[in-house]
C-alpha positions as a Python dict, from the first residue, in 0.01 Angstrom:
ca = {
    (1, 'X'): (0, 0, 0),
    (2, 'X'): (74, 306, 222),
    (3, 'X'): (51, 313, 595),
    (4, 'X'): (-116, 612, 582),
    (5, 'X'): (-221, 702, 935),
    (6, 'X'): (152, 665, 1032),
    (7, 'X'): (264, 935, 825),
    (8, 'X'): (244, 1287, 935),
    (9, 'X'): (115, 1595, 825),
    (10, 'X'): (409, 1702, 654),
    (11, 'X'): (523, 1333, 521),
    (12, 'X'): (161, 1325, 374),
    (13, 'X'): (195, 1674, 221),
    (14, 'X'): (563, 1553, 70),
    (15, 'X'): (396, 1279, -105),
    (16, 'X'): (90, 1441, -199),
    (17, 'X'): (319, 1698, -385),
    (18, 'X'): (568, 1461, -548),
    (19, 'X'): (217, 1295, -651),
    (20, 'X'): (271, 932, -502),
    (21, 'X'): (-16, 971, -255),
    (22, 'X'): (-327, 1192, -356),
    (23, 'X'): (-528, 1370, -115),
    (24, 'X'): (-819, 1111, -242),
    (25, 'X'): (-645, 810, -112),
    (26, 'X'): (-542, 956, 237),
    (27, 'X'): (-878, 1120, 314),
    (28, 'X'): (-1052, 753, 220),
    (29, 'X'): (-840, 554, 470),
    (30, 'X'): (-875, 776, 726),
    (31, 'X'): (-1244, 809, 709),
    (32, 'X'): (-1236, 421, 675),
    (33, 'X'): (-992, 410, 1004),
    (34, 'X'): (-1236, 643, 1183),
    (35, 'X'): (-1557, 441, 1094),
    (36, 'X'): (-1362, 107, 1200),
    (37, 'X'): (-1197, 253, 1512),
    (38, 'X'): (-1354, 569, 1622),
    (39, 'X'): (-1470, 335, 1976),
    (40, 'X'): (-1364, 652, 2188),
    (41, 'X'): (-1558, 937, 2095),
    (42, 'X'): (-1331, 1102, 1885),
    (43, 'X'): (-1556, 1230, 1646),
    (44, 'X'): (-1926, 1330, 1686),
    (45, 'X'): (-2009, 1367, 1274),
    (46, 'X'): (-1784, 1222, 964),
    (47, 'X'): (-1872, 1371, 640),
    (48, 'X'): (-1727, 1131, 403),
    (49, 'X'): (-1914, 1228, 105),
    (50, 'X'): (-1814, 1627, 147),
    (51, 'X'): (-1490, 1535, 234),
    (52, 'X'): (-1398, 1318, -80),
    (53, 'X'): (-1548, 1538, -281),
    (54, 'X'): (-1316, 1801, -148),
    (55, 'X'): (-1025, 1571, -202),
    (56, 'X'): (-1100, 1501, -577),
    (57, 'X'): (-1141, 1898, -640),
    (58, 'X'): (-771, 1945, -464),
    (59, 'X'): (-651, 1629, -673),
    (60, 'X'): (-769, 1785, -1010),
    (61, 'X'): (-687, 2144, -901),
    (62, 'X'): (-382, 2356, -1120),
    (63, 'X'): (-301, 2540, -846),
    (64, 'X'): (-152, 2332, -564),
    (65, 'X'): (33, 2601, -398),
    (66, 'X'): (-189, 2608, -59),
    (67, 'X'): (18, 2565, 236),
    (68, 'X'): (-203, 2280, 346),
    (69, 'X'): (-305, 2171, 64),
    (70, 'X'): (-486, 1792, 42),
    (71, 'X'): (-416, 1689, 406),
    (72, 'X'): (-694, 1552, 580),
    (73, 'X'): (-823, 1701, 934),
    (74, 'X'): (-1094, 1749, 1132),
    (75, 'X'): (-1286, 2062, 1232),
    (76, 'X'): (-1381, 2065, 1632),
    (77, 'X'): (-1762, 2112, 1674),
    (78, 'X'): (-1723, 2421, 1770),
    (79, 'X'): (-1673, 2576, 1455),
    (80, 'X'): (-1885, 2646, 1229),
    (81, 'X'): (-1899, 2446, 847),
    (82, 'X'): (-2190, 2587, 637),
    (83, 'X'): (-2413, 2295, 577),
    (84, 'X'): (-2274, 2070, 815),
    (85, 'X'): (-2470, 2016, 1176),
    (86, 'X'): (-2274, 2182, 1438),
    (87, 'X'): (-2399, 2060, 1806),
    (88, 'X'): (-2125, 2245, 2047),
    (89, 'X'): (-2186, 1939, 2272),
    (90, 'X'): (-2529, 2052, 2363),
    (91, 'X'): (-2864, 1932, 2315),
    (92, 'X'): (-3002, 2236, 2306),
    (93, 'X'): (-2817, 2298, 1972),
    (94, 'X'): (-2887, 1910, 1836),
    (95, 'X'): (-3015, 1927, 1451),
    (96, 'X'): (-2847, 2241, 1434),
    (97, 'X'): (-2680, 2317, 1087),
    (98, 'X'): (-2508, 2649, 1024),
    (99, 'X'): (-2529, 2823, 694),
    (100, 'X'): (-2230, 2991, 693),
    (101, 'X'): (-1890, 2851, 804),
    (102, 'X'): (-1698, 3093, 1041),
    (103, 'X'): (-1374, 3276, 1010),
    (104, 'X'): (-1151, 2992, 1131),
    (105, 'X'): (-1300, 2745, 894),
    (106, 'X'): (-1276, 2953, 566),
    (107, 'X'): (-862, 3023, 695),
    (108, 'X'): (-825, 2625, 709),
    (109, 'X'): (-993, 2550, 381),
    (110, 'X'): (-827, 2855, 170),
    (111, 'X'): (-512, 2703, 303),
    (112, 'X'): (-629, 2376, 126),
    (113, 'X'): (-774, 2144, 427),
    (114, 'X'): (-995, 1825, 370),
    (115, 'X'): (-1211, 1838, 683),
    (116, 'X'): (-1365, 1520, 721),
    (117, 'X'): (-1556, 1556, 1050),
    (118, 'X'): (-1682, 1722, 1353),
    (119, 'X'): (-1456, 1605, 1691),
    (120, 'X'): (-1636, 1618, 2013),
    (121, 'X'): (-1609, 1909, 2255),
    (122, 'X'): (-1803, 1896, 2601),
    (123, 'X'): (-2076, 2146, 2616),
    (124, 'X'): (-2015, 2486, 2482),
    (125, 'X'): (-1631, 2393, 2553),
    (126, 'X'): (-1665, 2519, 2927),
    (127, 'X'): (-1475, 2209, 3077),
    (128, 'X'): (-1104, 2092, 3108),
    (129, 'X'): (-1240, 1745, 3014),
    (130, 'X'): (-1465, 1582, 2747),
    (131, 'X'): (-1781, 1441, 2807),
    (132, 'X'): (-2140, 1551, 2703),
    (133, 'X'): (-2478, 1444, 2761),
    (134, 'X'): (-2509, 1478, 2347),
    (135, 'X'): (-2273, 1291, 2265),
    (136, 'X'): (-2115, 1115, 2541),
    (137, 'X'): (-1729, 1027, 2697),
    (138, 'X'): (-1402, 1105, 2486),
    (139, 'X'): (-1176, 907, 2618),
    (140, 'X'): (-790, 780, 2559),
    (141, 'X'): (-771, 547, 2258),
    (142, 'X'): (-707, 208, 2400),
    (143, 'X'): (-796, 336, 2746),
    (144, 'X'): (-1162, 349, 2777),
    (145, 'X'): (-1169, 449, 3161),
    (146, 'X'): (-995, 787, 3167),
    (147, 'X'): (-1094, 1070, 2964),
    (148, 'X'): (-904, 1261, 2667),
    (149, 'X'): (-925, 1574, 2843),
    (150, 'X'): (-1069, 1882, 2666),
    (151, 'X'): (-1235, 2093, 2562),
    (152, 'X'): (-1047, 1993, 2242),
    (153, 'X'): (-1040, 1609, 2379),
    (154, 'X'): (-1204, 1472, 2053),
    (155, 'X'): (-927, 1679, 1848),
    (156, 'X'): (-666, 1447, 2070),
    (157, 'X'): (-806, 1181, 2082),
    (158, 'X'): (-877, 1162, 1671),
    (159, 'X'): (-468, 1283, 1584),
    (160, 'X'): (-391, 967, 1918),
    (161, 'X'): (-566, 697, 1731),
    (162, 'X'): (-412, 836, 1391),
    (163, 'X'): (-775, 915, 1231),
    (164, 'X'): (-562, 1260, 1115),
    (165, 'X'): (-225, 1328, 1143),
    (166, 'X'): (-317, 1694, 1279),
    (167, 'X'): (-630, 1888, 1416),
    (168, 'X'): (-676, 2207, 1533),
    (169, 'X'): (-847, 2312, 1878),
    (170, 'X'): (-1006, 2636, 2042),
    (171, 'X'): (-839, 2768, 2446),
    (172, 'X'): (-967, 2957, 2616),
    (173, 'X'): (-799, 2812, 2980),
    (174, 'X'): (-610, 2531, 2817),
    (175, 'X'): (-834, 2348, 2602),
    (176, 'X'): (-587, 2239, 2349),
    (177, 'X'): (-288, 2160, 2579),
    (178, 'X'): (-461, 1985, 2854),
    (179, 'X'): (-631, 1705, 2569),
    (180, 'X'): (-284, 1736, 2438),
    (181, 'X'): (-126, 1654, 2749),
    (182, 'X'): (-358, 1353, 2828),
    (183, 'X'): (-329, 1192, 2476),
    (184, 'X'): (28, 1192, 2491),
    (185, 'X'): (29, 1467, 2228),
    (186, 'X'): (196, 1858, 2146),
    (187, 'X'): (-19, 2127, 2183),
    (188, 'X'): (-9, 2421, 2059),
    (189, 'X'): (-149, 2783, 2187),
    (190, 'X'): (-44, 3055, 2042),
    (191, 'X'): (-16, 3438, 2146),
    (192, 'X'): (-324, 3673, 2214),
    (193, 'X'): (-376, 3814, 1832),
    (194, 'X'): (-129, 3537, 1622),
    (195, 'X'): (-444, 3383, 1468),
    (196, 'X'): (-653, 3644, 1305),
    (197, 'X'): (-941, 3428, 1252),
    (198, 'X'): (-946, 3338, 1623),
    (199, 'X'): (-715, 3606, 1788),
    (200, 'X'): (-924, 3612, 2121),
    (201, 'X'): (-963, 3983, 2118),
    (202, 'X'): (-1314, 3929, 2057),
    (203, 'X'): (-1472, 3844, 2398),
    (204, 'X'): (-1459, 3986, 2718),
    (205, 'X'): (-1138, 3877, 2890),
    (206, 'X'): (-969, 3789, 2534),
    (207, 'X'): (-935, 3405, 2636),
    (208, 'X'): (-1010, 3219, 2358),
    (209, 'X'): (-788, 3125, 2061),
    (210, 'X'): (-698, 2840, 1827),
    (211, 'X'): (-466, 2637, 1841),
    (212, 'X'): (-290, 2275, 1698),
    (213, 'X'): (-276, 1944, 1844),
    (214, 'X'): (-18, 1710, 1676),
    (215, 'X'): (160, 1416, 1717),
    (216, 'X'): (519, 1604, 1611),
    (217, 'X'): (667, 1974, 1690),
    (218, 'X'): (666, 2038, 1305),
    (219, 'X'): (312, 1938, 1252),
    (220, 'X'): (194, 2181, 1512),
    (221, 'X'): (402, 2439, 1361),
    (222, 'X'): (263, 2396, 1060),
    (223, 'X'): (-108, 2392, 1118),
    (224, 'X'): (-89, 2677, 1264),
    (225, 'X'): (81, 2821, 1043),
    (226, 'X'): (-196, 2749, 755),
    (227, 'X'): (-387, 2931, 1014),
    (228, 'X'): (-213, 3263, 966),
    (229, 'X'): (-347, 3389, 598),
    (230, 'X'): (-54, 3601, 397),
    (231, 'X'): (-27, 3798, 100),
    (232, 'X'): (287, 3879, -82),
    (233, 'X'): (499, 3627, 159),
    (234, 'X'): (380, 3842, 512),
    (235, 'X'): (100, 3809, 744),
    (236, 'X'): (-211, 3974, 710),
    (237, 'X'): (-272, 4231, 1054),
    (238, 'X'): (-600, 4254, 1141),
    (239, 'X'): (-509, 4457, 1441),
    (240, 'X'): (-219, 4648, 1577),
    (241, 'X'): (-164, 4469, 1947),
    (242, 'X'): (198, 4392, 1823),
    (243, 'X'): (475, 4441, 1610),
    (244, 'X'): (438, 4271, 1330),
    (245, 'X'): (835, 4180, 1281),
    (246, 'X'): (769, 3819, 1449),
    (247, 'X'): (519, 3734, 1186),
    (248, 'X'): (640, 3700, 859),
    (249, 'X'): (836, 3401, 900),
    (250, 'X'): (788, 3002, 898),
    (251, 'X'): (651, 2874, 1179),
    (252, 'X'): (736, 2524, 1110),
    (253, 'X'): (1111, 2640, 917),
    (254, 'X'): (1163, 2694, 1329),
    (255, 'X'): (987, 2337, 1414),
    (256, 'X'): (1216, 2182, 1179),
    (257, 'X'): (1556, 2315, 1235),
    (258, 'X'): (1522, 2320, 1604),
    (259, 'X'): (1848, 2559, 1602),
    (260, 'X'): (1703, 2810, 1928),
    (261, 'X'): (2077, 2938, 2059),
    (262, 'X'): (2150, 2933, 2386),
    (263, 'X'): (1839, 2987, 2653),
    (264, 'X'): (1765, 3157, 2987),
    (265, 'X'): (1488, 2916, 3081),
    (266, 'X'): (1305, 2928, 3417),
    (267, 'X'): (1106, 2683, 3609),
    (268, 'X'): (823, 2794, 3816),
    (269, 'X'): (772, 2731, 4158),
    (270, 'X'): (585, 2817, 4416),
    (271, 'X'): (181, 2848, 4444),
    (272, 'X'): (-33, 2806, 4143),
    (273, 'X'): (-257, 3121, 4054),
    (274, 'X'): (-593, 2923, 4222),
    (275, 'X'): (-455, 2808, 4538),
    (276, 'X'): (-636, 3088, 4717),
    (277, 'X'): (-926, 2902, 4580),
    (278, 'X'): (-854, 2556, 4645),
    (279, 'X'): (-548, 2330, 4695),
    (280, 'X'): (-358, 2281, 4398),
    (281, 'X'): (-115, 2020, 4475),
    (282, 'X'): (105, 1927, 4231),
    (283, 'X'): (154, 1550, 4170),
    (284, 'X'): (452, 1313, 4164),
    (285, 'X'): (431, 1258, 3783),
    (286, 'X'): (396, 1584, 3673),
    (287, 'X'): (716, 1692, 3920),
    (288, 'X'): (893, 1382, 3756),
    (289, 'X'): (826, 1550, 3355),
    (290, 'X'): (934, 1872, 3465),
    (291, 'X'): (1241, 1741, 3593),
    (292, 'X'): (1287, 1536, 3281),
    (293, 'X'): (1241, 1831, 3096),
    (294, 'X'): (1518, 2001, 3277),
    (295, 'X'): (1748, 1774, 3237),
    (296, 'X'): (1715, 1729, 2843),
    (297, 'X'): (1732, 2099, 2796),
    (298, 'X'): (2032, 2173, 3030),
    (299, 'X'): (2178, 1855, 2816),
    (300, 'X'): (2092, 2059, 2536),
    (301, 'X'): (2323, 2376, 2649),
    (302, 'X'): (2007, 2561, 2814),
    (303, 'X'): (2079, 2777, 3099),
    (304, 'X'): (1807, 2681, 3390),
    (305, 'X'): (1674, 2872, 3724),
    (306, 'X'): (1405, 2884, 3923),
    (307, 'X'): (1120, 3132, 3932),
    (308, 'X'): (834, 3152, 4203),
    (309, 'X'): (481, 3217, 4032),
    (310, 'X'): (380, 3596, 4130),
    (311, 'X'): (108, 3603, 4322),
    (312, 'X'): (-175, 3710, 4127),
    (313, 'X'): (-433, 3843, 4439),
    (314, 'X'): (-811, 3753, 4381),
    (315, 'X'): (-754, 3561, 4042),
    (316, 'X'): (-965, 3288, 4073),
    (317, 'X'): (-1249, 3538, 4136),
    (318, 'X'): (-1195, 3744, 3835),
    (319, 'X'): (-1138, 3455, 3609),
    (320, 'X'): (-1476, 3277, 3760),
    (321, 'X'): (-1621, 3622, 3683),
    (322, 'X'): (-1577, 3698, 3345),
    (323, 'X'): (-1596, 3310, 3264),
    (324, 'X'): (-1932, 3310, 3387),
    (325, 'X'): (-1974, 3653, 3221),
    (326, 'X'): (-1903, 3509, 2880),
    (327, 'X'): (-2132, 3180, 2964),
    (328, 'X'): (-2422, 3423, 3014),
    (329, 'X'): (-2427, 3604, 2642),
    (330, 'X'): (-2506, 3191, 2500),
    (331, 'X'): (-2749, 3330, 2287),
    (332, 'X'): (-3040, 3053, 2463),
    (333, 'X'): (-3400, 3080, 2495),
    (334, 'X'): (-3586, 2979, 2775),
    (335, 'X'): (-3658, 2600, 2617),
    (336, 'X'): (-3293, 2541, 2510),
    (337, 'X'): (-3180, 2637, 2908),
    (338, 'X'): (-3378, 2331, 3032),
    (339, 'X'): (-3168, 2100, 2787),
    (340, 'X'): (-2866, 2248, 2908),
    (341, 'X'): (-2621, 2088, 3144),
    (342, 'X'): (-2575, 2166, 3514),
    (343, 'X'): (-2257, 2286, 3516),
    (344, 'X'): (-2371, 2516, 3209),
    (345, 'X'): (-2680, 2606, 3366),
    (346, 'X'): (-2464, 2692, 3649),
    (347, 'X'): (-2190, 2938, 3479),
    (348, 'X'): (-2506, 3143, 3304),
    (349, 'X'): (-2744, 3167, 3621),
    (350, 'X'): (-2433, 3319, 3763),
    (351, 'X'): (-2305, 3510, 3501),
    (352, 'X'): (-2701, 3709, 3513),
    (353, 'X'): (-2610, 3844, 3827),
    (354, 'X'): (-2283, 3999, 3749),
    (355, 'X'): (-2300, 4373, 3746),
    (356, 'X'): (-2145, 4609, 3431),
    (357, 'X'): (-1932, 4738, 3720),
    (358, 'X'): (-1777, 4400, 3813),
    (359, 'X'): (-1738, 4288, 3473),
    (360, 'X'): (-1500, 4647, 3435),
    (361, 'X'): (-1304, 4603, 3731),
    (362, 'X'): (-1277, 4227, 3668),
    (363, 'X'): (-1141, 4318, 3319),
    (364, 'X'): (-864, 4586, 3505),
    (365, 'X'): (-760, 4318, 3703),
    (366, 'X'): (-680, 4042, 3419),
    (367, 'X'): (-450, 4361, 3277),
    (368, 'X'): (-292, 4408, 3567),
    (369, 'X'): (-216, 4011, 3626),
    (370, 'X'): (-78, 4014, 3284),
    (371, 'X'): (135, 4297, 3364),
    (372, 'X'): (262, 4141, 3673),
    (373, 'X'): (341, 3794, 3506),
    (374, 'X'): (547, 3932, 3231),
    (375, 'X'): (713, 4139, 3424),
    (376, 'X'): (849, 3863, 3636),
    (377, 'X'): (877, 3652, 3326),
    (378, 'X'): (1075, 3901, 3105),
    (379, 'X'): (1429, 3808, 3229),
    (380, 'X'): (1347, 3450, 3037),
    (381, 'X'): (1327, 3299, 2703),
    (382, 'X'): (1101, 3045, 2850),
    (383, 'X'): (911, 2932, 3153),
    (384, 'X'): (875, 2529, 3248),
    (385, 'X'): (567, 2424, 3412),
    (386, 'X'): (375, 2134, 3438),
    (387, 'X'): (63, 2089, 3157),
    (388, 'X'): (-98, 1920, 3420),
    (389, 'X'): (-85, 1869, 3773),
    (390, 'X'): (-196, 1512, 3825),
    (391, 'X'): (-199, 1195, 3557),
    (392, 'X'): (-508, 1156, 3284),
    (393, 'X'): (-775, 1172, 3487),
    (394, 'X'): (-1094, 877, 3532),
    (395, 'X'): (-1407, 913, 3351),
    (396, 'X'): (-1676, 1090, 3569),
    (397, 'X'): (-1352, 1211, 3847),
    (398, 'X'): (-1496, 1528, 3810),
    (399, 'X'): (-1856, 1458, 3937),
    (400, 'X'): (-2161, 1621, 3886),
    (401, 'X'): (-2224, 1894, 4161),
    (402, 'X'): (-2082, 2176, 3959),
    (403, 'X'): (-1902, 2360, 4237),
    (404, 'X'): (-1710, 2028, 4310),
    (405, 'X'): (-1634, 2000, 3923),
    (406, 'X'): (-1489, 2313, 3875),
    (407, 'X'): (-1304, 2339, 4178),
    (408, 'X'): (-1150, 1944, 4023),
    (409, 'X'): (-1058, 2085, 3670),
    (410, 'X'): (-847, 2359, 3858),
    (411, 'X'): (-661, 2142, 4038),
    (412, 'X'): (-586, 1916, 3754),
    (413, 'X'): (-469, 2222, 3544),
    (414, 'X'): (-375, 2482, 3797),
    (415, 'X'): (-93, 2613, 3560),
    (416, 'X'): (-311, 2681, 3235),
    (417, 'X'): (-573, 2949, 3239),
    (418, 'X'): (-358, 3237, 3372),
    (419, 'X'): (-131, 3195, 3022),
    (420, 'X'): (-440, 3274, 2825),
    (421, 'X'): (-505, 3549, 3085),
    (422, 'X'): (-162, 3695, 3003),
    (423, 'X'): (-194, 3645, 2597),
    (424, 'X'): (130, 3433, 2622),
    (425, 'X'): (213, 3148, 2375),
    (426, 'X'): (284, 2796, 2517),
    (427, 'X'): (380, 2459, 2368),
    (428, 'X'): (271, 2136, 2558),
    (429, 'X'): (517, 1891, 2462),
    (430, 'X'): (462, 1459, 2617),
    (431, 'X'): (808, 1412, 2794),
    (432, 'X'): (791, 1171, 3031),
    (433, 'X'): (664, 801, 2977),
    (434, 'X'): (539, 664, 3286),
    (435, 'X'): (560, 253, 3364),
    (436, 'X'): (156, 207, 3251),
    (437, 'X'): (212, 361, 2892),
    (438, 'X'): (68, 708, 2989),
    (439, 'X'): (280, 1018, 2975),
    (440, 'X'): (317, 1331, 3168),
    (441, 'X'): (377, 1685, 2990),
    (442, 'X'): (511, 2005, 3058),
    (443, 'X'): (423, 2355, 2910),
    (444, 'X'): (671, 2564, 2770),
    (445, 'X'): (549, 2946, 2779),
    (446, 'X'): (743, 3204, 2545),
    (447, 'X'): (738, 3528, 2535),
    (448, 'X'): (439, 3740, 2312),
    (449, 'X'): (464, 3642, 2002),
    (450, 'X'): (771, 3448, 1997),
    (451, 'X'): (602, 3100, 1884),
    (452, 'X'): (929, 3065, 1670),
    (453, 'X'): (1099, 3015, 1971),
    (454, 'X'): (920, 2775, 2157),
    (455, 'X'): (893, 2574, 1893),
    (456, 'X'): (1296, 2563, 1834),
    (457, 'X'): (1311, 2444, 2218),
    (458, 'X'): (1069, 2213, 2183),
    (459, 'X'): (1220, 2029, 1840),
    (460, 'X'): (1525, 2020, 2101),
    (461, 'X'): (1370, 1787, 2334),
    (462, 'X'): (1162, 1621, 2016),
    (463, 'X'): (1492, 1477, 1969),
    (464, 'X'): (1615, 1376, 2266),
    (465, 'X'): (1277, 1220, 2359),
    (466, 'X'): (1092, 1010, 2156),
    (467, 'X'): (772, 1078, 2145),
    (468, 'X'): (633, 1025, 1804),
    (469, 'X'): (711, 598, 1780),
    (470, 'X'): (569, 600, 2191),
    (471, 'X'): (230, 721, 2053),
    (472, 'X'): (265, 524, 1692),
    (473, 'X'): (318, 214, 1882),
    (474, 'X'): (-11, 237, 2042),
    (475, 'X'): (-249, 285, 1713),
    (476, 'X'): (-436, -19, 1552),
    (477, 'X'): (-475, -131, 1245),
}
């Protein structure tokens, strides 16, 4: 009998090919595992019937050359799946089923995905943490006061309690490293324009992409890698933001052989980006992972200095601008508004009364702050920060007055949002183990495009820090 929710992605894909596991068998005990221990909120929807169904096609299929091809996962409900209710953590949108599946969805299923469920998102995924009136508190598995984080906390929490071995996630200000972070996890972002299917260069402020969460380096690598469609062996461009040199090779090849040279790595200091906006102290815990970090990666042959964050003037107005901006295009009527949650109700009552003009200037500014960060970054191969600033936070910390709430999830995550500002890849890696079986992370930013890289660095400290039996220890049975 296989222990199947201990086996990774790619230990489940190596037996699915040599044919001693079948995709059937996996995606049946972990939809069993998930109806038997899903007591966190992990998942809002399991669609066990679709998702066997799926498995038996990929069983009997000839062609079993998809990257992904059999491994159970879990879509995050805010993605669309044709025929399969999609809430985005709202009631307003409850009993809503979508009869088309979206971009990001058709990438993960031509790349041979079994999706067998929706994982919760708060509202819209505006928040840093996740909890909904629809569908209720995601929390930590096997710590029901403090929450998973979010907005891709049901994503963590699910790969946590191994119901799948991988999921993938949606940031837009650090919504798949800070449930990462919390859950003891990796996380994943990748650069502005890596994912076609979710390249953020779709909204106003270009904020939003997908991501991984995983319980191992390679795993994230290679999620996202059956993210990035190919023909002939090279990526598919969509757009021409970058050279395309960086794309063509294996994301997780770099995940696995961990062989990154000598590094110029910096740690950042100094002010967070929303300290003009509100106190951003930066915890005990999350100094104590950075310094772990340094040590493993000077161990490692890295060379480490210190960088002071530039100061980005008026950024927490700008971001606040076009993130209330974007809140106000929800496409809600009237009736759906009063079902909405304050903090929601909040960001789009706002977002009305921002002008064309402010939204322009607003957008000038986020170019120059990305100008002025990788400029100061661009001596580096990578910059050390902290994922978060303080430890997994309690269940309802953030309170309900929504200027209060925001003003908590920024100091909790001062160091996130400005990397999706600046289009930078980052990798939030669970280094430090504290004494009550949590752990503290730090984030890893590369430089544009250079995912490769930050994956190599962060096999490095895979190694030297064991992260993958700390969170395998934890999971029942």
């Amino acid at each position: 009998m296989h222990d199947i929710a201990n086996f990774t992605a790619l230990e489940l894909w190596e037996r699915m090919h040599s044919r001693e596991i079948s995709s059937e068998e996996a995606t049946r005990a972990l939809l069993d595992r998930a109806e038997r221990l899903d007591d966190h909120g992990a998942f809002v929807t399991l669609t066990a019937e679709l998702a066997l169904e799926r498995a038996r096609a990929l069983d009997n299929a000839d062609d079993r050359t998809a990257l992904l091809h059999g491994i159970p996962t879990a879509d995050k409900d805010l993605q669309l799946r044709a025929g399969v209710p999609t809430g985005f953590g709202s009631r307003a949108f409850a009993g809503f089923v979508p009869p088309e599946s979206d971009a990001l969805t058709r990438q993960l299923d031509a790349s041979g995905i079994v999706s067998i469920g929706k994982t919760a998102t708060p509202e819209f995924g505006f928040s840093g943490y996740t909890s909904s009136l629809a569908t209720g508190h995601t929390t930590i598995p096997g710590r029901s006061e403090l929450g998973a984080g979010g907005s891709s906390g049901g994503a963590a929490a699910a790969v946590a309690a191994g119901l799948v071995p991988f999921a993938p996630g949606s940031d837009a200000g650090g919504s798949v490293r800070i449930p990462a972070a919390a859950c003891g996890l990796v996380g994943l972002k990748p650069s502005r324009g890596r994912i076609p299917a979710a390249s953020g260069l779709g909204s106003i402020g270009q904020l939003a992409v997908a991501g991984s969460i995983a319980r191992t380096v390679a795993d994230a690598a290679l999620l996202l890698d059956g993210m990035i469609p190919r023909q002939h062996g090279s990526t598919v461009h969509r757009t021409t933001l970058r050279s395309p040199e960086l794309d063509d090779g294996s994301l997780l090849a770099s995940a696995v052989r961990g062989d990154r040279p000598r590094a110029r790595i910096a740690v950042l200091t100094g002010p967070t980006p929303w300290e003009d906006f509100c106190p951003t102290p930066i915890g005990a815990e999350a100094k104590a992972a950075v310094e772990t970090a340094v040590r493993e990666l000077t161990a490692a042959g890295h060379e480490i200095e210190e960088i002071e964050m530039p100061h980005l003037a008026g950024y927490a107005d700008e971001f606040v601008t076009l993130w209330h901006f974007n809140a106000a295009s929800l496409p809600v009527s009237a009736e759906q508004f009063e079902l909405l949650e304050p903090l929601t109700q909040t960001f789009i009552e706002s977002g009305k009364r921002i002008t064309a003009d402010r939204v322009v200037n607003a957008q000038r500014r986020f170019v120059e702050f990305e100008q002025t960060v990788l400029a100061a970054f661009a001596p580096f191969d990578a910059v050390v920060t902290p994922t978060t600033a303080l430890t997994p936070r309690p269940v309802g910390w953030h309170g309900e007055d929504p200027q209060e709430n925001f003003r908590r999830q920024c100091q909790y995550t001062p160091h996130t949002s400005f990397v999706n500002v600046t289009g930078l890849p980052a990798l939030s890696l669970p280094v430090h183990a504290l004494d009550d079986g949590l752990t503290m992370s730090v984030q890893l930013i590369g430089r544009p495009g250079d995912e490769a890289g930050l994956l190599a660095l962060g096999r490095q400290l895979e190694r030297r820090i064991p992260w993958r039996e700390r969170i395998e220890s934890g999971f029942q049975q």
